Tab-separated table of C-alpha atoms in Angstrom:
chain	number	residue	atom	x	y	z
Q	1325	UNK	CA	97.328	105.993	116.770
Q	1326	UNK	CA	98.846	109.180	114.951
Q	1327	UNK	CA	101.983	110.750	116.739
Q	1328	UNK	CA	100.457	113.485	117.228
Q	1329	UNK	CA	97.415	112.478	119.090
Q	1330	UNK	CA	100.079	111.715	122.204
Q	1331	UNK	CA	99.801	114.984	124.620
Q	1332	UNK	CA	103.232	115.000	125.189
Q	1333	UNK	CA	103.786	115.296	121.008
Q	1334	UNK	CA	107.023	117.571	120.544
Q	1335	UNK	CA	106.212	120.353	118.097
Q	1336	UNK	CA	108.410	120.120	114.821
Q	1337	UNK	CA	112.219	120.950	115.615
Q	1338	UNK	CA	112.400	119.883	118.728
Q	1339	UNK	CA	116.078	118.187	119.232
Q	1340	UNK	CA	116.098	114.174	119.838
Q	1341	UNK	CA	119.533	113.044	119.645
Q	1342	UNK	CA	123.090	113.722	117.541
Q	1343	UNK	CA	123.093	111.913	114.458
Q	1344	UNK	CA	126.758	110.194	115.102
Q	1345	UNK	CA	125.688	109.347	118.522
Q	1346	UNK	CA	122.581	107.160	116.769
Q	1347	UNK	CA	123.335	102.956	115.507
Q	1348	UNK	CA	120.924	100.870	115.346
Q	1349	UNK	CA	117.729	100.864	117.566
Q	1350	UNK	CA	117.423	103.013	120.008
Q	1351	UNK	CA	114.766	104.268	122.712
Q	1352	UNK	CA	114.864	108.231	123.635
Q	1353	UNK	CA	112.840	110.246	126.072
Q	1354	UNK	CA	111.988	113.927	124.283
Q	1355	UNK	CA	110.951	115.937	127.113
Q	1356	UNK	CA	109.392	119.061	126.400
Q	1357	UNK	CA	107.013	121.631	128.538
Q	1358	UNK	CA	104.367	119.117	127.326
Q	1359	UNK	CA	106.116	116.172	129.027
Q	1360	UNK	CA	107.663	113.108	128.288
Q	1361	UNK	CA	107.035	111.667	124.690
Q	1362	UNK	CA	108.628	108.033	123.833
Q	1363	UNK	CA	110.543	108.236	120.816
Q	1364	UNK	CA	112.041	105.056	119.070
Q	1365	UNK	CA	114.586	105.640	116.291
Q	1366	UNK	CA	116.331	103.216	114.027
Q	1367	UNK	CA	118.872	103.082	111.260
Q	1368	UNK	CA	117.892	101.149	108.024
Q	1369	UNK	CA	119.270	100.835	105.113
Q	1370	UNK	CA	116.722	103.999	103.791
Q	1371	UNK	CA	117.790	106.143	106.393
Q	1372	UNK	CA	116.904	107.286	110.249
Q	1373	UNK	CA	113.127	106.204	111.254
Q	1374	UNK	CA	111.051	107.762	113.686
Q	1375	UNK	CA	108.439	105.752	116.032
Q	1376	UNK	CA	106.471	106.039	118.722
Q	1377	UNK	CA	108.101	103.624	121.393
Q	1378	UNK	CA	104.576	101.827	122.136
Q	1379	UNK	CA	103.847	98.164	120.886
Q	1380	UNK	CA	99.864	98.877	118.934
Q	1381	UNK	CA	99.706	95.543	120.240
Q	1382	UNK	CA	99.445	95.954	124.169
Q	1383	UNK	CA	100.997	99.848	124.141
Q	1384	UNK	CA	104.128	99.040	126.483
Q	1385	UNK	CA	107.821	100.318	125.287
Q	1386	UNK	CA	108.923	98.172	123.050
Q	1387	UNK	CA	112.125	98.090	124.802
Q	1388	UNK	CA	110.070	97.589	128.377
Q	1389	UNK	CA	112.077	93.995	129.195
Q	1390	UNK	CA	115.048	94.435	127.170
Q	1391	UNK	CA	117.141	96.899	125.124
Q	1392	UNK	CA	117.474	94.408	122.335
Q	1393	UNK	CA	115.005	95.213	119.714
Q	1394	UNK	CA	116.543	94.956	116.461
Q	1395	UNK	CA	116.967	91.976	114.603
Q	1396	UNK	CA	120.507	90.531	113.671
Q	1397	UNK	CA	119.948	91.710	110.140
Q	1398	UNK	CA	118.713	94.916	111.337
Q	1399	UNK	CA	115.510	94.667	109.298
Q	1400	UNK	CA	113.017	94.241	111.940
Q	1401	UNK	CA	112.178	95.875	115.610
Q	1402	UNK	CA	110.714	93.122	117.984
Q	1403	UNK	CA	108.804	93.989	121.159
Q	1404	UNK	CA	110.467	92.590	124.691
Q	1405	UNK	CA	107.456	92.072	125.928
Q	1406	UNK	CA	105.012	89.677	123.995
Q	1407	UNK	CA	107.384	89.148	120.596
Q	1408	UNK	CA	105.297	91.159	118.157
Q	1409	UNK	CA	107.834	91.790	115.020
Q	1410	UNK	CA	107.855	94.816	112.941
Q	1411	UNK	CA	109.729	95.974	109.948
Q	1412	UNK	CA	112.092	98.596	110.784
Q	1413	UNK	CA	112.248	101.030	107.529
Q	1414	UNK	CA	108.046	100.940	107.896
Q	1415	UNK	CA	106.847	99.948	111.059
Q	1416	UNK	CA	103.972	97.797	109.730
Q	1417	UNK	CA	103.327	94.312	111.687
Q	1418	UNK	CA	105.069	91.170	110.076
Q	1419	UNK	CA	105.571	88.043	113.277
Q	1420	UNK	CA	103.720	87.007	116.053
Q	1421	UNK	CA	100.832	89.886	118.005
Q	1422	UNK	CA	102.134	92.394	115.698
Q	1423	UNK	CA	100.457	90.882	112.486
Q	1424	UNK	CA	97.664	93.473	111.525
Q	1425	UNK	CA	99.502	96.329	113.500
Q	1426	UNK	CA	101.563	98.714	112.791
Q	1427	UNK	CA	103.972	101.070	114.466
Q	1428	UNK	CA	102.937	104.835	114.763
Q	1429	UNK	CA	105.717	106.952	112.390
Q	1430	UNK	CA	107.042	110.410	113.546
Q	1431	UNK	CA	108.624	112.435	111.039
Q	1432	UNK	CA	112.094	113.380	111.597
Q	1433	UNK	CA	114.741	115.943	109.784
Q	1434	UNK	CA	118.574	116.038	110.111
Q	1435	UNK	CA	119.450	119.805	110.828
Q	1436	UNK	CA	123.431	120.661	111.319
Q	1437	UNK	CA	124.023	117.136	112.820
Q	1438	UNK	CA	121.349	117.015	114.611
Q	1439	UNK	CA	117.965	114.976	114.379
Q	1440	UNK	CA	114.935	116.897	115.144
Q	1441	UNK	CA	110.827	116.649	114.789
Q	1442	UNK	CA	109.396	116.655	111.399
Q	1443	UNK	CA	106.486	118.536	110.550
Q	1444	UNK	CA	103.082	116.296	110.605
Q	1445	UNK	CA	102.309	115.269	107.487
């Protein structure tokens, strides 16, 4: 699934959250006229990452049963649900029902503090 395929896809700018507000892994509703689009974003080690906050697995939040998605070592996001582990700085499918998946990226920018949409790439 590509971000942008989601009807409620925010158009490029749109605010998400203040970059000093943001550690670790955390799940954000972006509403816009176009409704509610779930946004996961995570710190790693190469920066702030941008995911749709659906397991490819079964398509529930990842954060559905529990908060707790990163990993102690912060290097991998793990669905409450069913277990499926990804890795956090790419999203693709490394433990359990997320082997062969992969999470769907969104592109995000840091503008004055702020993160905001990408543009679709």
């Amino acid at each position: 699934m590509i971000w942008t395929d989601l009807s409620s896809a925010p158009a490029p700018g749109t605010p998400v959250a203040g970059v000093s507000s943001l550690s670790g892994a955390q799940a954000v509703t972006v509403t816009t006229g176009a409704g509610d689009f779930p946004l996961l974003l995570v710190v790693t080690d190469a920066g702030i990452r941008g995911y749709v906050n659906a397991c490819p697995h079964q398509f529930l939040p990842l954060d559905y049963r529990s908060p707790r998605l990163l990993s102690q070592d912060g290097t991998r996001l793990m669905c409450s649900v069913h277990g499926a582990m990804f890795d956090a700085e790419t999203g693709e499918g490394v433990a359990g029902e997320g082997i062969g998946c992969r999470l769907s990226p969104v592109p995000l920018q840091i503008r004055d503090g702020q993160i905001v949409i990408g543009e679709a790439g």
